[in-house]
Coordinates of C-alpha atoms in Angstrom, one line a residue:
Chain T
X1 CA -34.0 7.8 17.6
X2 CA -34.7 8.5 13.7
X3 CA -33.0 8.2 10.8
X4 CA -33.0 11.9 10.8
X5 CA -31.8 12.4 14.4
X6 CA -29.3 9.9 14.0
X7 CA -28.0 11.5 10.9
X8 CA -27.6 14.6 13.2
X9 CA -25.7 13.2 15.7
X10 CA -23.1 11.9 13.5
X11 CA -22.9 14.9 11.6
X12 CA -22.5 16.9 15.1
X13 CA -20.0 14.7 16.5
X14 CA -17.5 15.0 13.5
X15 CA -18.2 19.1 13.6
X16 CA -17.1 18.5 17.5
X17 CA -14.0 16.2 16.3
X18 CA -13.3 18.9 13.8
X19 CA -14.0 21.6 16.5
X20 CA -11.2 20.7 18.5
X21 CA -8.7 20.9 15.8
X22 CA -8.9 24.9 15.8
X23 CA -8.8 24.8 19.7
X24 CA -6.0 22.7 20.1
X25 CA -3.9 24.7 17.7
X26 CA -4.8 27.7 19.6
X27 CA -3.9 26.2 22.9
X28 CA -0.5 24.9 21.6
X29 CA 0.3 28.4 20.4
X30 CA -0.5 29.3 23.8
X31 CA 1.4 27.0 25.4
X32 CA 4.7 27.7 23.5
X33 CA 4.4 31.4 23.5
X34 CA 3.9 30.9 27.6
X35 CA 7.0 28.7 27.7
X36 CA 9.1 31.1 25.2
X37 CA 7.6 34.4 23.8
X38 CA 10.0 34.2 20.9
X39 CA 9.3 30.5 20.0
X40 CA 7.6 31.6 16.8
X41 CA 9.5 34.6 16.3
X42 CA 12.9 32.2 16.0
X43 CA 11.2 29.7 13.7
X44 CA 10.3 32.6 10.9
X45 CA 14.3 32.9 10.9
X46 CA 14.6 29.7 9.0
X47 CA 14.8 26.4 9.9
X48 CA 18.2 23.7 10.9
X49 CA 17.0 21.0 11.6
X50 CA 19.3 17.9 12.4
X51 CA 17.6 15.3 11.0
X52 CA 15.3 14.0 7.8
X53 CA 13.2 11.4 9.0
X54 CA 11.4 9.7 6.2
X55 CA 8.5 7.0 7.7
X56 CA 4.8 5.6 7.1
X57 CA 1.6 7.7 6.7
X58 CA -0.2 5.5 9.2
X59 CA -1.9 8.1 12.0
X60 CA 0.2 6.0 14.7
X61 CA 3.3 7.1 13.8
X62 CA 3.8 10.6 14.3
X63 CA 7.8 11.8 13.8
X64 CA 7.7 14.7 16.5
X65 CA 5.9 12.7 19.3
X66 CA 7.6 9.7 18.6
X67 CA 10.5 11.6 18.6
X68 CA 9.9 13.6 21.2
X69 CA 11.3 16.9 19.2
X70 CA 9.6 20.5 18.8
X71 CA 9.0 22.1 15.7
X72 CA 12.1 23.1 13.8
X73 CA 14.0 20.0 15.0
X74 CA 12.8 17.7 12.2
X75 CA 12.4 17.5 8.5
X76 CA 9.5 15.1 7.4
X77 CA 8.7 13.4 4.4
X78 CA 6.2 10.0 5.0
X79 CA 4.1 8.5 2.2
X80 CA 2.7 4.4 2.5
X81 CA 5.5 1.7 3.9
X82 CA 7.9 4.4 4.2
X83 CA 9.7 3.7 0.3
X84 CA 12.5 5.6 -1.5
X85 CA 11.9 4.1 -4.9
X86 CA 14.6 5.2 -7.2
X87 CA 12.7 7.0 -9.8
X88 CA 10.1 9.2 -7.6
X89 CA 11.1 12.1 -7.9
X90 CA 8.8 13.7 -4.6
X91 CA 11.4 11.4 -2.3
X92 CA 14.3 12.2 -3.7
X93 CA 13.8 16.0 -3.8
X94 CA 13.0 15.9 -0.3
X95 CA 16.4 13.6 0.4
X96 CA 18.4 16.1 -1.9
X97 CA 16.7 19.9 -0.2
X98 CA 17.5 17.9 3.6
X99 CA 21.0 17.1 2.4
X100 CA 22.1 19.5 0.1
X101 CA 20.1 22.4 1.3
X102 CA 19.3 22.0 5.0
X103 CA 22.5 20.0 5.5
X104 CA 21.1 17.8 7.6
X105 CA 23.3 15.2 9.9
X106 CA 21.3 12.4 10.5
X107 CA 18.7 10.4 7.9
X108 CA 16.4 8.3 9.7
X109 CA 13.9 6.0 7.6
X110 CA 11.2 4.6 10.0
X111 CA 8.8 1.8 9.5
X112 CA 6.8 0.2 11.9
X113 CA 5.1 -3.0 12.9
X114 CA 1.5 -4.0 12.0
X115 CA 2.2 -1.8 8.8
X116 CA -1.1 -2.0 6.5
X117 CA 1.3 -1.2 3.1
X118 CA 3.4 -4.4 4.2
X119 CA 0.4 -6.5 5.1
X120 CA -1.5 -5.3 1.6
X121 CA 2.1 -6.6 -0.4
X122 CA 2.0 -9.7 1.2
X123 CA -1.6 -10.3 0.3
X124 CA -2.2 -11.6 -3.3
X125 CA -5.0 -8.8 -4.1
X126 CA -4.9 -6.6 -7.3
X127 CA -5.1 -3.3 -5.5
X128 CA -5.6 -0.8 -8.5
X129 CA -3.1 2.6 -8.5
X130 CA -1.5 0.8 -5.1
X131 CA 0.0 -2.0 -7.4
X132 CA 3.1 -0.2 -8.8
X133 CA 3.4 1.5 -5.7
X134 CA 3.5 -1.8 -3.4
X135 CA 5.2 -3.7 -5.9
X136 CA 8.7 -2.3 -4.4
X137 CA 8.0 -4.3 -1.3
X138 CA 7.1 -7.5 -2.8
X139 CA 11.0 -6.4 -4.8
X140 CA 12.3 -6.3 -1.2
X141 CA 11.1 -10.1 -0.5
X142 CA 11.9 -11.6 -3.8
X143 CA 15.4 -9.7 -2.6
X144 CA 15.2 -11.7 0.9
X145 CA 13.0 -15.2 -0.6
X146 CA 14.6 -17.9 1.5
X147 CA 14.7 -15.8 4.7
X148 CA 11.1 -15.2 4.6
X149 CA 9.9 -18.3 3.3
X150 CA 11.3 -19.7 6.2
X151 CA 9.4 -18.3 8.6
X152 CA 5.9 -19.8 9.0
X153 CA 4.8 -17.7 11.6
X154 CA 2.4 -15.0 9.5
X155 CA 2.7 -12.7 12.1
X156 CA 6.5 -13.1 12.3
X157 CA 6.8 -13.0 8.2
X158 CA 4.9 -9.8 8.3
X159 CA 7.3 -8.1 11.4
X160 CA 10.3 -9.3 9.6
X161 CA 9.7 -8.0 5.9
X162 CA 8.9 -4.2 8.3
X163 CA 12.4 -4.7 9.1
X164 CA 13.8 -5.9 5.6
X165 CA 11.9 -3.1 4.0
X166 CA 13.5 -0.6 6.0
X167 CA 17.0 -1.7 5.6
X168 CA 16.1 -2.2 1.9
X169 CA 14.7 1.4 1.7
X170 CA 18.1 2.6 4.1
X171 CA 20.5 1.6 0.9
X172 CA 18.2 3.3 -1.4
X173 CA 18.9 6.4 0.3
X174 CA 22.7 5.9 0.4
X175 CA 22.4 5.3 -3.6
X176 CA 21.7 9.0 -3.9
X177 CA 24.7 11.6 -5.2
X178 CA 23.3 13.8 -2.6
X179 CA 24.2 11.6 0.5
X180 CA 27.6 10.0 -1.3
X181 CA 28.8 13.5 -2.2
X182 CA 28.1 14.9 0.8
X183 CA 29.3 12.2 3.5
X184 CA 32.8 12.4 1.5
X185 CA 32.7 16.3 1.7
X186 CA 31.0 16.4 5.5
X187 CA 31.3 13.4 7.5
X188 CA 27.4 13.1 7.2
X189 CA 24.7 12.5 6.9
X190 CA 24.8 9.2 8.8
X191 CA 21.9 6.7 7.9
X192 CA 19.7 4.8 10.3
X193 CA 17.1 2.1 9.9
X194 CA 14.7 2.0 12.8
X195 CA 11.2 0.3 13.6
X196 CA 8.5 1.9 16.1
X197 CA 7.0 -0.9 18.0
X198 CA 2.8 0.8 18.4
X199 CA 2.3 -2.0 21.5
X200 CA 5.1 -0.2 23.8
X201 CA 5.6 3.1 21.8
X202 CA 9.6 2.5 21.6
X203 CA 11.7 2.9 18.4
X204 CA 13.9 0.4 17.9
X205 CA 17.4 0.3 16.0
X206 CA 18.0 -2.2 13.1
X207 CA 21.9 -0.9 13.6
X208 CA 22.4 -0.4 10.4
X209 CA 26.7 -0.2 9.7
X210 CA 26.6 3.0 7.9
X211 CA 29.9 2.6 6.9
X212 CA 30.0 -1.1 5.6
X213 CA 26.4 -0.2 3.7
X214 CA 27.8 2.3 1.7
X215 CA 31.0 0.8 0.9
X216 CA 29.1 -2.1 -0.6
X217 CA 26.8 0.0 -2.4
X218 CA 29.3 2.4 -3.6
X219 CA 31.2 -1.2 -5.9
X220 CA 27.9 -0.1 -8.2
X221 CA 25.9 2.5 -7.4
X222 CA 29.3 5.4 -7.2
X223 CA 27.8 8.3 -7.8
X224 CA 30.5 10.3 -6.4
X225 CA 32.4 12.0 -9.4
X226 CA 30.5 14.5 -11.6
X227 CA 30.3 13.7 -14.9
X228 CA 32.9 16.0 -16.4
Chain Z
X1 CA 32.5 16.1 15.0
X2 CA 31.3 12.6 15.2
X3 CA 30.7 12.6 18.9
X4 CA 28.6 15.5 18.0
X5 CA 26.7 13.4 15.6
X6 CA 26.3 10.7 18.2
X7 CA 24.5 13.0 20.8
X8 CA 21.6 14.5 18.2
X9 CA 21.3 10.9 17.6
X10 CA 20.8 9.2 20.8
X11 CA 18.5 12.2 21.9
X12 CA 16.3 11.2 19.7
X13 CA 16.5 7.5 20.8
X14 CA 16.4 8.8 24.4
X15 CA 13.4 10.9 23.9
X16 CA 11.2 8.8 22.2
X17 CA 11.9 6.5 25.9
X18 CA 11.2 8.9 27.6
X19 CA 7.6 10.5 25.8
X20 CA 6.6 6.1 25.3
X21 CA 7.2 5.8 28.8
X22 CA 4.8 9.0 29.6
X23 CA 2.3 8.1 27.4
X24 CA 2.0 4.7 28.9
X25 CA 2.1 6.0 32.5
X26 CA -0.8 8.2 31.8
X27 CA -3.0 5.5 30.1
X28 CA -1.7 2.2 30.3
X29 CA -3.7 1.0 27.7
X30 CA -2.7 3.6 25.1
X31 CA -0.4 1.8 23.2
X32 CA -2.3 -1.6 23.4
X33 CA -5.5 0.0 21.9
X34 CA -2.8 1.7 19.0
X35 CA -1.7 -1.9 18.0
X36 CA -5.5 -3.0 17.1
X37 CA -5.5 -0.6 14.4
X38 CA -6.3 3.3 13.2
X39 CA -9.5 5.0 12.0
X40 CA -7.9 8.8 11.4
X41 CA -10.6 11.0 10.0
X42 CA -8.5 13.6 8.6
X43 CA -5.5 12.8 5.5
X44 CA -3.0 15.9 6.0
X45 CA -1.2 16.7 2.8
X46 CA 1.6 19.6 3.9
X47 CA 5.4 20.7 3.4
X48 CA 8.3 18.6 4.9
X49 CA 9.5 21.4 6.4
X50 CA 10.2 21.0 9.7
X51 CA 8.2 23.8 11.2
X52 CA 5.2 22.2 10.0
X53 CA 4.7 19.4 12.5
X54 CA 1.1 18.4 11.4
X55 CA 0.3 17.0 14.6
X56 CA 1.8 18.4 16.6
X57 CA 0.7 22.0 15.9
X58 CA -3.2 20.4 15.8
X59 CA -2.8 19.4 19.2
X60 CA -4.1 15.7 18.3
X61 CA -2.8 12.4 19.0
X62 CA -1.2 9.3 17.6
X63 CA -3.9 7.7 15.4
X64 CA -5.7 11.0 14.8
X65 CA -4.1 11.8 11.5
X66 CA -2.7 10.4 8.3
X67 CA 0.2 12.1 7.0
X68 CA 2.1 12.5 3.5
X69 CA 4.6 15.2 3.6
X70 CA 6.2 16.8 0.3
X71 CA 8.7 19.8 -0.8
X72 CA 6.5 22.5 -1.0
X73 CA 3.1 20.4 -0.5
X74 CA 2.7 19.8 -4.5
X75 CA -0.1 17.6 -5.3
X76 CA 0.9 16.4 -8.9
X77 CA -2.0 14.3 -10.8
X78 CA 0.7 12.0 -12.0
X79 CA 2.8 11.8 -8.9
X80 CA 2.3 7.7 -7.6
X81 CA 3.7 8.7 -3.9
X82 CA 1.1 11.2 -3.4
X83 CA -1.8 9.1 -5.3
X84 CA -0.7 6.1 -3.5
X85 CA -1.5 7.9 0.2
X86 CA -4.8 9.6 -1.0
X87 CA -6.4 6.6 -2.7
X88 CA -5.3 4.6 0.2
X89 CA -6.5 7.2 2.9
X90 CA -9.9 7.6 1.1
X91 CA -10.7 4.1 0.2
X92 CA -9.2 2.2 2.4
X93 CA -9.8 4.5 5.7
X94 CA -12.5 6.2 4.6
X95 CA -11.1 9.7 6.0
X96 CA -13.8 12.2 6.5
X97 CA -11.9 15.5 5.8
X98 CA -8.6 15.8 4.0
X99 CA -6.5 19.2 4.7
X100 CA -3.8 20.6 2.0
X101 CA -1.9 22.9 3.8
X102 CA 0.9 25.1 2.5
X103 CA 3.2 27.6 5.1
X104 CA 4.7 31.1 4.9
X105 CA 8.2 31.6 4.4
X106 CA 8.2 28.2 2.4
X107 CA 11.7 27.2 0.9
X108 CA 9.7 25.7 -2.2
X109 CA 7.7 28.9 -3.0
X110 CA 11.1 30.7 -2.7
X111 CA 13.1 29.1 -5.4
X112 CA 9.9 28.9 -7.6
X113 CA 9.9 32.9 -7.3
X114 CA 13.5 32.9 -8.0
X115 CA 15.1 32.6 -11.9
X116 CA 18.0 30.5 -10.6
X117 CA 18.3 26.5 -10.8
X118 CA 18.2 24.3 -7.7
X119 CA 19.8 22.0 -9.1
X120 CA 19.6 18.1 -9.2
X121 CA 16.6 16.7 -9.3
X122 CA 14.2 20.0 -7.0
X123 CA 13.6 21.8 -10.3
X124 CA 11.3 18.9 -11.8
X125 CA 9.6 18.6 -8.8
X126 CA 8.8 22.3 -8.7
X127 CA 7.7 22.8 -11.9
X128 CA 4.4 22.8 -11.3
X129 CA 4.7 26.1 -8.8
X130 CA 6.7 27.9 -11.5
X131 CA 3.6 27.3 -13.9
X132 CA 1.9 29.2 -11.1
X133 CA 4.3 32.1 -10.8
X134 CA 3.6 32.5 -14.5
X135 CA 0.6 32.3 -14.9
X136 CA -0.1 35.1 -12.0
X137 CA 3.1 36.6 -12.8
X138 CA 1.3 40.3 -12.9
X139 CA -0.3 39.9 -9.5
X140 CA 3.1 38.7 -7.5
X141 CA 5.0 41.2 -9.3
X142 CA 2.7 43.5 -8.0
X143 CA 3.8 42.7 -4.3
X144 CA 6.9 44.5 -3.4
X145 CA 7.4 42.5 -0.3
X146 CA 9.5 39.1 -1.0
X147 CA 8.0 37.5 2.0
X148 CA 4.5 38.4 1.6
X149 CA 4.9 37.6 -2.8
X150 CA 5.9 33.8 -1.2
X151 CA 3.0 33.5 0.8
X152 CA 0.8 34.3 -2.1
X153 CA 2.6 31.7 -3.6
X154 CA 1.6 29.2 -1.2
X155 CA -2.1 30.1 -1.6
X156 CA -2.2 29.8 -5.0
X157 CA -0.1 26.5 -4.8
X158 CA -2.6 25.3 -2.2
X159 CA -6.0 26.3 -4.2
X160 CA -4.2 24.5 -7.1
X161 CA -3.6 21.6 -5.6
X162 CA -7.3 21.5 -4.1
X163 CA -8.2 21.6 -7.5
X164 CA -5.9 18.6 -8.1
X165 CA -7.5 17.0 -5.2
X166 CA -11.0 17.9 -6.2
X167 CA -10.2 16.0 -9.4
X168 CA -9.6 13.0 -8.4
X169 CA -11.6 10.0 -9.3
X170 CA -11.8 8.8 -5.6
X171 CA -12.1 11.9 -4.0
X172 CA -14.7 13.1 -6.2
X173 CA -16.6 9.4 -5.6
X174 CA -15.9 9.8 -1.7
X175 CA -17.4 13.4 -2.5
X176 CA -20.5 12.3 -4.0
X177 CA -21.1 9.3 -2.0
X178 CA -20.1 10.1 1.9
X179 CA -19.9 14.0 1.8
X180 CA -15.7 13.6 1.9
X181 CA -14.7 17.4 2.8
X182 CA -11.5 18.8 1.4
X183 CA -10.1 21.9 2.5
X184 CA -7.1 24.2 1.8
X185 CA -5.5 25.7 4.6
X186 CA -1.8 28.2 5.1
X187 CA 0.2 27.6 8.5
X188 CA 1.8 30.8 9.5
X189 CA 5.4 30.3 11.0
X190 CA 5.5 33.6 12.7
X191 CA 2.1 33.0 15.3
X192 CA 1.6 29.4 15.0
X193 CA -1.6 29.4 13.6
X194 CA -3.5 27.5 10.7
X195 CA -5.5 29.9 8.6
X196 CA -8.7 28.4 6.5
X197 CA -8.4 29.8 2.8
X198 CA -11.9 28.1 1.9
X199 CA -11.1 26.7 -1.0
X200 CA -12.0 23.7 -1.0
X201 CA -15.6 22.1 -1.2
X202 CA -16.9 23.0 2.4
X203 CA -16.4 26.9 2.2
X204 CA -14.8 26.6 5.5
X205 CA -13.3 24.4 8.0
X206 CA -16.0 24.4 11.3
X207 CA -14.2 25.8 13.7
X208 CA -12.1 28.1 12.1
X209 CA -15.1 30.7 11.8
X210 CA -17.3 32.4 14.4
X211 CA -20.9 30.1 15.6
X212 CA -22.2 32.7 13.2
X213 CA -20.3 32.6 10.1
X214 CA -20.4 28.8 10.5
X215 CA -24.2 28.4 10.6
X216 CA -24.3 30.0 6.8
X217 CA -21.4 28.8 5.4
X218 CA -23.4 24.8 6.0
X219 CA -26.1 26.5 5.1
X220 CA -24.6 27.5 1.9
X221 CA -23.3 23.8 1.3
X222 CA -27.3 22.6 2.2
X223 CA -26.0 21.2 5.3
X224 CA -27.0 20.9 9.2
X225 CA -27.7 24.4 10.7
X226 CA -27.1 24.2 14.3
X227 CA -29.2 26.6 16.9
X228 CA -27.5 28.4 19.5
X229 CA -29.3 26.0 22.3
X230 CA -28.0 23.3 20.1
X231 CA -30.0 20.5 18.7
X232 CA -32.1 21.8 16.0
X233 CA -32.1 19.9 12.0
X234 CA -32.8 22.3 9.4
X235 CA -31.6 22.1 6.0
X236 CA -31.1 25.7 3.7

């Protein structure tokens, strides 16, 4: 084939891939409106949902399907390695509207293994605008240094700091006003640290001790009383 | 009331069993082929509202789309979260298409139209809408209908944002050098369906207009026209 009918074939293949985008969504309209005729109707009411799941970008790791819950069900906010740095201020409104606003019971943040964000911090490569942003993990394994260094196993470091990150990023949630005020007031939200596994598909719980984290976190990060 | 809790919470856990055993029974090599690594060709930038589920609502797959999901789908130049998923989704993956994609009755677009404060730290964030709403104050004031003023809104939020998009220095490389598409795009809650605003710098999204319509809108962009028998190369 020639350059110029190769060229066409790729072109046509990713008009195909796009193709089925449109069709899909039509066919999952169809779908839910065969199942429930008012599925849409109820969701243009306004949405509860019970949880605020906050995970990686990476295309493996969708939060309904991995879930397994419908639209409405659960609000989303993912960006790389799954971070809640303290001073962005696109995770914290989304923490604050899901608390606050949606009053939601259950924060879940969600990293998974073979994360490229992870992997990128524990390389030593100057990666341009992605420095400041990855610098918060290399934080979370100057935090946990002699844990890590310990393990020579690359494969096991890079599974392990996943893990670390998560429960790292897990307390920088509780830090919030938002989820202090409102667990005193409400008895929630409740927050989880979990990991999705991509060679079995299974999420699994770091059992984070809600309780006991916040405790801790509360001898210097009290954000409790107003400041009147 | 914390037994309650419990049960949202080990539904979730339950589920996800339940759809990773599924997907494994119907292709046993599903999650295996996951693990090796993911080529997406589409970066989704949409609203963490939970009516939005990107993939879900394309009717794609694990490994089909990268995600980054904000209060009311601002793209801010200086935001790093944001920057951090689009220069990493366009360098690094190489996406070929990335979709902004705003939604109708969107809380975000809501409290932009309205004069009171959020509250905490939402009213930074929004900013950027409000500058909207002012600077097309006459036009939503002009729309008597709350609903239908919000969805406007979200259009002009989204064909703002495209023109964030549009100005970034690795978009407009990816652009130049390997035809990157962006497009802006509203999901409506009420039917389900995503509807092309062709904004961005492909006129439209293929598939989203008739065989006809499609054929001149590459033509317009000096693209492939296709033939109704298929296979023909022409360029306009």
């Amino acid at each position: 084939m020639d350059a110029q009918g190769r060229h066409f074939s790729v072109s046509h293949f990713l008009r195909q891939n796009q193709n089925r985008i449109f069709e899909n969504n039509r066919a999952w309209v169809e779908a839910k409106l065969e199942e429930d005729p008012t599925f849409f109707e109820r969701l243009s009411a306004g949405q509860e949902p019970d949880y605020l799941y906050i995970g990686c970008s990476d295309s493996r790791v969708p939060a309904n399907e991995i879930m397994g819950l419908e639209a409405g069900e659960v609000f989303v906010h993912r960006n790389i390695a799954n971070l809640v740095p303290n001073t962005d201020l696109n995770v914290m409104s989304v923490i604050e509207y899901a608390v606050l606003h949606l009053k939601v019971k259950h924060i879940i943040v969600c990293g998974h293994y073979n994360c490229g964000g992870v992997q990128a911090a524990l390389s030593h490569s100057d990666m341009g605008l992605l420095n400041p942003w990855l610098r918060n993990i290399r934080d979370v394994y100057r935090l946990n240094e002699k844990e890590l260094d310990e393990i020579e196993d690359a494969e096991q470091k890079w599974k392990r700091l996943v893990e670390l990150n998560v429960l790292e990023q897990c307390k920088n949630v509780i830090k919030t006003a938002a989820v202090q005020q409102s667990y005193t007031k409400n008895e929630f939200p409740i927050v989880h640290g979990w990991v999705f596994d991509l060679r079995d598909g299974l999420l699994k719980d770091l059992k984070l001790d809600f309780e006991e984290a916040l405790k801790d976190i509360k001898k210097i990060y009290d954000l409790e009383v107003g400041p009147h | 009331m914390a037994s309650q809790r419990g049960d949202a919470f080990d539904y979730a856990l339950k589920s996800n069993e339940a759809w990773a055993n599924y997907k494994g029974h119907q292709n046993p090599a599903f999650f295996e082929k996951l693990a090796t690594g993911q080529s997406p060709s589409i970066l989704w930038l949409g609203c963490s509202d939970s009516r939005v589920p990107e993939t879900t609502l394309l009717g794609l797959q694990p490994g089909d789309v990268f995600v980054h999901r904000n209060i009311a789908n601002i793209i801010s130049p200086t935001d790093i979260n944001s920057n951090a998923v689009i220069e990493y989704a366009v360098v690094h993956l190489k996406v070929s298409h990335i979709v902004l994609c705003g939604h109708t009755f969107c809380g975000g677009a809501g409290a932009a139209l309205g004069d009171s404060r959020v509250g905490g730290v939402i009213d930074a964030w929004i900013t950027p809408l409000r500058a909207i709403r002012k600077a097309h104050d006459e036009e939503l004031n002009a729309i008597k209908d709350s609903a239908k003023r919000a969805v406007r809104l979200a259009e002009l939020n989204v064909e703002a944002g495209v023109q964030v998009l549009l100005s970034n220095f690795v978009v407009e490389e990816a652009v130049k050098d390997r035809g990157l598409k962006v497009h802006g795009a509203v999901y409506d809650i009420a039917c389900g369906k995503v509807r092309d605003l062709k904004c961005g710098n492909s006129g439209s999204l293929p598939g989203s207009a008739t065989e006809e319509e499609l054929e001149i809108i590459k033509g317009n962009h000096g693209m492939l026209v296709f033939g109704g028998d298929g296979a023909k190369m022409a360029i306009r």
